[in-house]
Amino acid sequence: MTRILVLNAGSSSLKYEVIDLAAPDERVGGIVERIGEPGSGVPDHAAAARRVLDTLGDTRPDAVGHRIVHGGTRFVEPTLIDDDVEAGIEALVDLAPLHNPPGLAGIRAARAVLPHVPHVAVFDTAFHATLPDHAAAYAIDPAVAAEAGIRRYGFHGTSFAFVSRATAQFLDRPIEELRLIVLHLGNGASACAISGGVSIDTTMGLTPLEGLVMGTRSGDIDPGVLLHLARLGRSVDEIDDLLNRRSGLFGMAGSNDLRDVASAAEAGDPSAGLAIEVMLHRLRKYLGAYAGEIGGVDAVVFTAGIGENAGWLRARAVERLGFLGIAVDAERNGRGDGARRISPDGSPVEVLVIPTDEELEIAEQTAKVAFAD
Ligand code: AMP
């Protein structure tokens, strides 16, 4: 019982990977795209799920793990899916109207084509269920917050769970004694302060919009900006589109890929240069803030597409933090792949690159729940 199908449903795509936990490096996977687009031949997620199974042929999974973005306050652990859980995830659509519907569609489609295997929902928010109240609460009227489910939830939880454990392994130290700042820098980006293996603060909030500058998302912004735009006549949908899809690197510099923005900056494009400086400014701010909040740091860990590949950005993110003992060695930072140390020998704070593996984390959590005795 070790073959897990991991499904990650987006609004118009269904990513899949089959991971045999007995041989996790040999994987079969792919993506069904353009779901619901005219002429694509994939009218809905149900059709996409059937296509995935056709592709897999005889390689039938023993269980299915579903990546679900928002678990609200109800789902704080990976959860075996039955009709009641499915209804519970549907009830969260109000809280995460952009993010939960595709996941729900994926669950329905996969349960229909694979009714006899266990299905498990793994939530991006779950790792942050430990946030202390002072990090979870927004400073607003608690009655309003309670009525609308408004609090800070945090996301990228499967990645932070995987990377924090992998960091403890890499350092050969018990996770319980580690104070970590993990920077998950991909197209979506967030930072997490992890003390003793537990999330104590993270940059994303009610939705994955808060915090760091991302590929297309603004990250932190004065909420007064939204009010101002609304008073100028912009609709809710327009503001949503502006902040979620036309901001960040893309909004400031025309591409959501940091490689493009970096080459444009090098060629002298001032908006590309500014986008990078704003991104770095936000990163340094949170590094300093989290060091203060945890009360010290054992390791700063970079992960995801940007964190694992953009050495120049890692170096610049920590360039003024030498007074906290955080520094990178230029030569180590410039080469290598896989899990590695990039801080100088004898440095008080370890600076590491630890590749994330959200699919493997989902597969492992799924197996634990699906085949628990
Ligand atoms: P992810 O969401 O984790 O897959 O990360 C994807 C993002 O990583 C891309 O949009 C790029 O901006 C970024 N990325 C990947 N490789 C590099 C690289 N060598 N240099 C800079 N950015 C990179």
Short mmCIF file of C-alpha atoms and ligand atoms in Angstrom, two decimals:
data_model
loop_
_atom_site.label_atom_id
_atom_site.label_comp_id
_atom_site.label_asym_id
_atom_site.label_seq_id
_atom_site.Cartn_x
_atom_site.Cartn_y
_atom_site.Cartn_z
CA MET A 1 0.00 0.00 0.00
CA THR A 2 2.59 2.54 -0.97
CA ARG A 3 1.51 3.98 -4.29
CA ILE A 4 0.00 7.43 -3.80
CA LEU A 5 -1.58 9.59 -6.49
CA VAL A 6 -1.07 13.25 -5.58
CA LEU A 7 -3.51 15.69 -7.20
CA ASN A 8 -3.06 19.44 -7.31
CA ALA A 9 -6.04 21.05 -9.01
CA GLY A 10 -5.93 24.61 -10.32
CA SER A 11 -8.81 26.52 -11.88
CA SER A 12 -7.99 25.23 -15.37
CA SER A 13 -5.40 22.53 -14.71
CA LEU A 14 -4.93 19.26 -12.88
CA LYS A 15 -1.37 18.36 -11.91
CA TYR A 16 -0.75 14.77 -10.93
CA GLU A 17 2.11 12.70 -9.67
CA VAL A 18 2.23 9.04 -8.66
CA ILE A 19 4.73 8.46 -5.90
CA ASP A 20 5.63 4.99 -4.72
CA LEU A 21 6.76 5.66 -1.15
CA ALA A 22 8.98 2.58 -1.37
CA ALA A 23 10.88 4.28 -4.24
CA PRO A 24 10.03 7.98 -4.02
CA ASP A 25 12.57 9.05 -6.63
CA GLU A 26 10.87 7.16 -9.46
CA ARG A 27 7.79 9.18 -10.22
CA VAL A 28 5.24 9.36 -12.97
CA GLY A 29 3.48 12.65 -13.39
CA GLY A 30 2.10 15.29 -15.65
CA ILE A 31 -0.50 17.95 -16.05
CA VAL A 32 -3.87 18.17 -17.79
CA GLU A 33 -4.29 21.77 -18.90
CA ARG A 34 -6.91 24.06 -20.44
CA ILE A 35 -9.75 22.42 -18.51
CA GLY A 36 -13.05 23.99 -19.55
CA GLU A 37 -11.58 25.86 -22.51
CA PRO A 38 -13.41 25.48 -25.82
CA GLY A 39 -11.77 22.95 -28.10
CA SER A 40 -9.49 21.49 -25.42
CA GLY A 41 -11.41 18.20 -25.22
CA VAL A 42 -11.41 18.46 -21.41
CA PRO A 43 -14.75 20.05 -20.48
CA ASP A 44 -14.36 19.80 -16.70
CA HIS A 45 -12.30 18.41 -13.82
CA ALA A 46 -14.17 15.09 -14.02
CA ALA A 47 -12.95 14.64 -17.58
CA ALA A 48 -9.45 15.65 -16.48
CA ALA A 49 -9.48 13.02 -13.72
CA ARG A 50 -10.56 10.35 -16.20
CA ARG A 51 -7.73 11.41 -18.48
CA VAL A 52 -5.23 11.09 -15.64
CA LEU A 53 -6.41 7.54 -14.93
CA ASP A 54 -6.26 6.64 -18.63
CA THR A 55 -2.68 7.92 -18.72
CA LEU A 56 -1.76 5.84 -15.67
CA GLY A 57 -3.19 2.68 -17.24
CA ASP A 58 -2.46 -0.28 -14.98
CA THR A 59 -0.57 1.80 -12.41
CA ARG A 60 -3.51 2.09 -10.03
CA PRO A 61 -2.89 4.06 -6.83
CA ASP A 62 -3.55 2.72 -3.32
CA ALA A 63 -4.67 6.16 -2.11
CA VAL A 64 -5.16 9.68 -3.42
CA GLY A 65 -3.79 12.81 -1.75
CA HIS A 66 -5.45 16.12 -2.62
CA ARG A 67 -3.75 19.45 -2.14
CA ILE A 68 -6.36 21.83 -0.71
CA VAL A 69 -5.37 25.44 -0.20
CA HIS A 70 -7.62 26.53 2.67
CA GLY A 71 -8.61 24.40 5.64
CA GLY A 72 -10.06 27.25 7.72
CA THR A 73 -10.15 26.54 11.44
CA ARG A 74 -11.82 23.14 10.99
CA PHE A 75 -9.11 21.27 9.09
CA VAL A 76 -5.81 21.52 10.93
CA GLU A 77 -4.54 18.07 9.96
CA PRO A 78 -4.58 15.90 6.84
CA THR A 79 -8.08 14.46 6.75
CA LEU A 80 -9.63 11.31 5.31
CA ILE A 81 -12.33 12.50 2.91
CA ASP A 82 -15.93 11.36 3.27
CA ASP A 83 -19.13 13.18 2.28
CA ASP A 84 -19.08 15.22 5.48
CA VAL A 85 -15.47 16.36 4.93
CA GLU A 86 -16.27 17.17 1.32
CA ALA A 87 -19.17 19.33 2.54
CA GLY A 88 -16.84 20.95 5.07
CA ILE A 89 -14.40 21.88 2.30
CA GLU A 90 -17.29 23.22 0.26
CA ALA A 91 -18.35 25.37 3.22
CA LEU A 92 -14.89 26.98 3.13
CA VAL A 93 -15.40 28.23 -0.42
CA ASP A 94 -16.81 31.48 1.03
CA LEU A 95 -13.49 32.03 2.81
CA ALA A 96 -11.33 31.06 -0.17
CA PRO A 97 -13.43 31.69 -3.28
CA LEU A 98 -10.41 31.76 -5.58
CA HIS A 99 -8.51 28.83 -4.13
CA ASN A 100 -10.82 26.11 -2.85
CA PRO A 101 -13.23 25.48 -5.76
CA PRO A 102 -10.62 23.79 -8.00
CA GLY A 103 -9.51 21.54 -5.11
CA LEU A 104 -13.10 20.60 -4.44
CA ALA A 105 -13.69 19.87 -8.12
CA GLY A 106 -10.59 17.65 -8.05
CA ILE A 107 -11.88 15.73 -5.02
CA ARG A 108 -15.30 15.15 -6.60
CA ALA A 109 -13.82 14.07 -9.90
CA ALA A 110 -11.27 11.72 -8.36
CA ARG A 111 -13.71 10.16 -5.87
CA ALA A 112 -16.02 9.43 -8.81
CA VAL A 113 -13.33 7.64 -10.85
CA LEU A 114 -11.58 6.00 -7.87
CA PRO A 115 -14.38 5.29 -5.39
CA HIS A 116 -12.70 2.34 -3.68
CA VAL A 117 -9.44 3.88 -2.52
CA PRO A 118 -9.00 6.28 0.41
CA HIS A 119 -8.83 9.98 -0.47
CA VAL A 120 -7.04 12.38 1.86
CA ALA A 121 -7.14 16.19 1.88
CA VAL A 122 -3.86 17.91 2.78
CA PHE A 123 -4.26 21.61 3.58
CA ASP A 124 -1.77 24.43 2.91
CA THR A 125 -2.99 26.19 6.04
CA ALA A 126 -2.70 23.25 8.47
CA PHE A 127 0.96 23.73 9.44
CA HIS A 128 0.10 27.19 10.76
CA ALA A 129 -2.67 26.02 13.10
CA THR A 130 -0.08 26.59 15.84
CA LEU A 131 0.18 30.36 15.24
CA PRO A 132 -0.18 32.09 18.59
CA ASP A 133 -3.23 34.36 18.86
CA HIS A 134 -1.10 37.47 18.66
CA ALA A 135 0.23 36.40 15.25
CA ALA A 136 -3.13 35.11 13.99
CA ALA A 137 -5.35 38.05 14.94
CA TYR A 138 -5.79 41.19 12.91
CA ALA A 139 -6.27 44.25 15.10
CA ILE A 140 -9.93 44.69 14.21
CA ASP A 141 -13.26 44.33 16.03
CA PRO A 142 -13.30 40.67 17.14
CA ALA A 143 -17.03 40.40 16.47
CA VAL A 144 -16.48 41.35 12.83
CA ALA A 145 -13.52 38.98 12.60
CA ALA A 146 -15.49 36.08 14.08
CA GLU A 147 -18.51 36.65 11.87
CA ALA A 148 -16.45 36.53 8.67
CA GLY A 149 -13.75 34.04 9.69
CA ILE A 150 -11.14 36.79 9.46
CA ARG A 151 -7.77 35.85 10.94
CA ARG A 152 -4.32 35.03 9.67
CA TYR A 153 -4.15 31.43 8.42
CA GLY A 154 -0.89 31.25 6.45
CA PHE A 155 -0.15 29.00 3.46
CA HIS A 156 2.66 26.90 1.89
CA GLY A 157 2.30 24.68 4.96
CA THR A 158 3.24 21.41 3.24
CA SER A 159 6.43 23.04 2.01
CA PHE A 160 7.32 24.47 5.44
CA ALA A 161 6.62 21.09 7.08
CA PHE A 162 8.84 19.27 4.59
CA VAL A 163 11.66 21.82 4.61
CA SER A 164 11.80 22.21 8.39
CA ARG A 165 12.13 18.43 8.84
CA ALA A 166 14.69 18.20 6.04
CA THR A 167 16.64 21.02 7.69
CA ALA A 168 16.77 19.19 11.01
CA GLN A 169 17.98 16.09 9.17
CA PHE A 170 20.60 18.07 7.25
CA LEU A 171 21.91 19.66 10.45
CA ASP A 172 21.56 16.36 12.31
CA ARG A 173 19.85 18.15 15.18
CA PRO A 174 16.45 17.56 16.80
CA ILE A 175 13.83 19.84 15.28
CA GLU A 176 12.57 20.64 18.80
CA GLU A 177 15.66 22.72 19.50
CA LEU A 178 15.83 24.64 16.22
CA ARG A 179 14.83 28.23 15.53
CA LEU A 180 14.34 28.58 11.79
CA ILE A 181 13.37 31.22 9.29
CA VAL A 182 12.26 29.47 6.10
CA LEU A 183 11.85 31.51 2.93
CA HIS A 184 9.66 29.76 0.37
CA LEU A 185 10.33 31.90 -2.70
CA GLY A 186 8.57 30.67 -5.81
CA ASN A 187 5.92 32.21 -8.00
CA GLY A 188 3.98 32.47 -4.75
CA ALA A 189 6.24 33.39 -1.83
CA SER A 190 6.04 33.40 1.93
CA ALA A 191 8.32 33.32 4.95
CA CYS A 192 7.77 31.33 8.12
CA ALA A 193 9.26 31.62 11.59
CA ILE A 194 9.48 28.09 12.99
CA SER A 195 10.44 27.42 16.58
CA GLY A 196 10.73 23.84 17.82
CA GLY A 197 9.15 22.56 14.60
CA VAL A 198 6.11 24.77 15.07
CA SER A 199 5.00 27.76 12.99
CA ILE A 200 4.93 30.88 15.14
CA ASP A 201 4.53 33.45 12.38
CA THR A 202 4.18 33.57 8.63
CA THR A 203 3.80 36.31 6.06
CA MET A 204 0.59 35.19 4.34
CA GLY A 205 -2.67 35.88 6.13
CA LEU A 206 -6.38 35.39 5.50
CA THR A 207 -5.45 34.77 1.87
CA PRO A 208 -2.17 34.12 0.05
CA LEU A 209 -1.96 37.82 -0.83
CA GLU A 210 -0.26 39.20 2.28
CA GLY A 211 3.48 39.44 2.84
CA LEU A 212 6.33 39.15 0.36
CA VAL A 213 6.41 40.52 -3.18
CA MET A 214 5.45 37.63 -5.52
CA GLY A 215 5.25 36.77 -9.21
CA THR A 216 1.88 38.47 -9.72
CA ARG A 217 0.78 39.38 -6.17
CA SER A 218 1.55 42.63 -4.36
CA GLY A 219 2.13 41.21 -0.91
CA ASP A 220 1.78 43.74 1.94
CA ILE A 221 -0.12 46.84 1.02
CA ASP A 222 -1.84 49.54 3.06
CA PRO A 223 -5.52 48.49 3.14
CA GLY A 224 -6.20 52.19 2.61
CA VAL A 225 -5.04 51.67 -0.99
CA LEU A 226 -8.00 49.35 -1.57
CA LEU A 227 -10.40 51.88 -0.09
CA HIS A 228 -8.88 54.62 -2.18
CA LEU A 229 -9.24 52.58 -5.38
CA ALA A 230 -12.83 51.68 -4.47
CA ARG A 231 -13.67 55.34 -3.92
CA LEU A 232 -12.19 56.11 -7.32
CA GLY A 233 -14.77 53.70 -8.77
CA ARG A 234 -12.81 50.44 -9.16
CA SER A 235 -14.95 47.35 -8.57
CA VAL A 236 -14.08 44.57 -6.13
CA ASP A 237 -13.24 42.27 -9.05
CA GLU A 238 -10.97 44.88 -10.60
CA ILE A 239 -9.08 45.42 -7.35
CA ASP A 240 -8.84 41.65 -6.84
CA ASP A 241 -7.44 41.24 -10.35
CA LEU A 242 -4.99 44.12 -9.84
CA LEU A 243 -3.56 42.80 -6.54
CA ASN A 244 -3.64 39.04 -7.24
CA ARG A 245 -2.84 38.86 -10.94
CA ARG A 246 -1.36 42.15 -12.11
CA SER A 247 0.97 43.14 -9.30
CA GLY A 248 4.28 41.88 -7.91
CA LEU A 249 7.12 41.35 -10.40
CA PHE A 250 4.64 41.13 -13.27
CA GLY A 251 2.83 44.32 -12.33
CA MET A 252 5.98 46.33 -11.73
CA ALA A 253 8.22 44.92 -14.46
CA GLY A 254 6.08 43.03 -16.98
CA SER A 255 7.12 39.44 -16.21
CA ASN A 256 6.37 37.14 -13.29
CA ASP A 257 9.62 35.26 -13.90
CA LEU A 258 12.52 36.64 -11.85
CA ARG A 259 14.98 35.53 -14.55
CA ASP A 260 13.35 37.89 -17.08
CA VAL A 261 13.15 40.71 -14.57
CA ALA A 262 16.81 40.26 -13.61
CA SER A 263 18.00 40.37 -17.25
CA ALA A 264 15.86 43.44 -17.90
CA ALA A 265 17.33 45.12 -14.82
CA GLU A 266 20.84 44.25 -15.98
CA ALA A 267 20.05 45.78 -19.37
CA GLY A 268 19.17 49.02 -17.56
CA ASP A 269 15.35 48.84 -17.32
CA PRO A 270 14.56 51.00 -14.25
CA SER A 271 11.16 49.41 -13.50
CA ALA A 272 12.74 45.96 -13.43
CA GLY A 273 15.48 47.26 -11.12
CA LEU A 274 12.92 48.81 -8.79
CA ALA A 275 10.81 45.61 -8.69
CA ILE A 276 13.87 43.67 -7.51
CA GLU A 277 14.77 46.28 -4.89
CA VAL A 278 11.20 46.27 -3.52
CA MET A 279 11.26 42.47 -3.36
CA LEU A 280 14.61 42.51 -1.50
CA HIS A 281 13.50 45.26 0.86
CA ARG A 282 10.47 43.19 1.90
CA LEU A 283 12.60 40.06 2.38
CA ARG A 284 15.14 41.83 4.62
CA LYS A 285 12.37 43.39 6.62
CA TYR A 286 10.83 40.02 7.45
CA LEU A 287 14.20 38.36 8.11
CA GLY A 288 14.95 41.01 10.73
CA ALA A 289 11.43 40.93 12.14
CA TYR A 290 11.37 37.15 12.52
CA ALA A 291 14.82 37.00 14.08
CA GLY A 292 13.48 39.39 16.70
CA GLU A 293 10.26 37.49 17.13
CA ILE A 294 11.83 34.06 17.63
CA GLY A 295 14.52 35.57 19.83
CA GLY A 296 17.43 34.25 17.78
CA VAL A 297 18.01 32.14 14.70
CA ASP A 298 19.83 28.84 14.17
CA ALA A 299 19.24 28.68 10.42
CA VAL A 300 17.88 30.72 7.55
CA VAL A 301 16.63 28.37 4.84
CA PHE A 302 15.96 29.22 1.20
CA THR A 303 13.62 27.03 -0.85
CA ALA A 304 11.35 26.86 -3.99
CA GLY A 305 12.12 28.08 -7.53
CA ILE A 306 13.75 31.38 -6.64
CA GLY A 307 15.15 30.35 -3.27
CA GLU A 308 16.83 27.25 -4.70
CA ASN A 309 18.14 28.79 -7.93
CA ALA A 310 18.76 32.52 -7.62
CA GLY A 311 22.05 32.70 -5.69
CA TRP A 312 22.45 36.42 -6.34
CA LEU A 313 19.08 37.07 -4.69
CA ARG A 314 20.01 34.96 -1.64
CA ALA A 315 23.24 36.92 -1.27
CA ARG A 316 21.52 40.27 -1.57
CA ALA A 317 18.70 39.31 0.80
CA VAL A 318 21.17 38.78 3.66
CA GLU A 319 23.81 41.35 2.68
CA ARG A 320 23.06 43.71 5.59
CA LEU A 321 22.34 41.06 8.21
CA GLY A 322 25.94 40.30 9.16
CA PHE A 323 25.35 41.98 12.54
CA LEU A 324 22.84 39.16 13.29
CA GLY A 325 25.42 36.55 12.29
CA ILE A 326 23.61 35.88 9.01
CA ALA A 327 25.94 35.78 5.99
CA VAL A 328 26.65 33.73 2.87
CA ASP A 329 29.97 32.55 1.51
CA ALA A 330 30.15 33.81 -2.09
CA GLU A 331 31.85 30.70 -3.43
CA ARG A 332 29.48 28.20 -1.72
CA ASN A 333 26.48 30.28 -2.69
CA GLY A 334 27.53 30.30 -6.33
CA ARG A 335 27.61 26.56 -6.96
CA GLY A 336 26.03 23.23 -6.14
CA ASP A 337 22.56 21.83 -6.00
CA GLY A 338 20.47 19.80 -3.61
CA ALA A 339 20.49 20.46 0.14
CA ARG A 340 23.55 22.55 0.98
CA ARG A 341 25.12 24.99 3.42
CA ILE A 342 26.00 28.39 1.96
CA SER A 343 27.15 30.20 5.10
CA PRO A 344 30.86 30.43 5.94
CA ASP A 345 32.42 27.90 8.35
CA GLY A 346 32.02 28.92 11.97
CA SER A 347 29.13 31.25 11.19
CA PRO A 348 26.73 31.60 14.18
CA VAL A 349 23.70 31.19 11.90
CA GLU A 350 23.53 28.46 9.27
CA VAL A 351 22.30 29.67 5.90
CA LEU A 352 21.01 26.74 3.86
CA VAL A 353 19.39 25.87 0.57
CA ILE A 354 16.97 22.98 1.07
CA PRO A 355 14.91 21.92 -1.97
CA THR A 356 11.24 21.59 -1.18
CA ASP A 357 9.11 18.61 -2.24
CA GLU A 358 5.45 19.35 -1.65
CA GLU A 359 4.29 16.29 -3.60
CA LEU A 360 6.33 13.91 -1.46
CA GLU A 361 5.08 15.61 1.71
CA ILE A 362 1.46 15.24 0.54
CA ALA A 363 2.08 11.59 -0.38
CA GLU A 364 3.59 10.84 3.03
CA GLN A 365 0.86 12.61 4.95
CA THR A 366 -1.77 10.85 2.80
CA ALA A 367 -0.30 7.41 3.49
CA LYS A 368 -0.16 8.12 7.22
CA VAL A 369 -3.86 8.98 7.33
CA ALA A 370 -5.09 6.46 4.76
CA PHE A 371 -3.31 3.45 6.22
CA ALA A 372 -3.33 4.32 9.92
CA ASP A 373 -4.12 1.26 12.01
P1 AMP B 1 8.10 27.75 -8.16
O1 AMP B 1 6.77 28.45 -8.01
O2 AMP B 1 8.68 27.30 -6.87
O3 AMP B 1 8.08 26.68 -9.22
O4 AMP B 1 9.11 28.86 -8.69
C1 AMP B 1 8.98 29.38 -10.00
C2 AMP B 1 9.74 30.67 -10.14
O5 AMP B 1 11.12 30.48 -9.77
C3 AMP B 1 9.81 31.19 -11.55
O6 AMP B 1 8.69 31.99 -11.87
C4 AMP B 1 11.08 32.01 -11.56
O7 AMP B 1 10.74 33.35 -11.23
C5 AMP B 1 11.90 31.45 -10.44
N1 AMP B 1 13.16 30.85 -10.89
C6 AMP B 1 13.41 29.58 -11.27
N2 AMP B 1 14.71 29.42 -11.59
C7 AMP B 1 15.31 30.62 -11.42
C8 AMP B 1 16.65 31.13 -11.57
N3 AMP B 1 17.65 30.35 -11.99
N4 AMP B 1 16.86 32.43 -11.29
C9 AMP B 1 15.86 33.22 -10.87
N5 AMP B 1 14.60 32.81 -10.69
C10 AMP B 1 14.32 31.54 -10.96
#
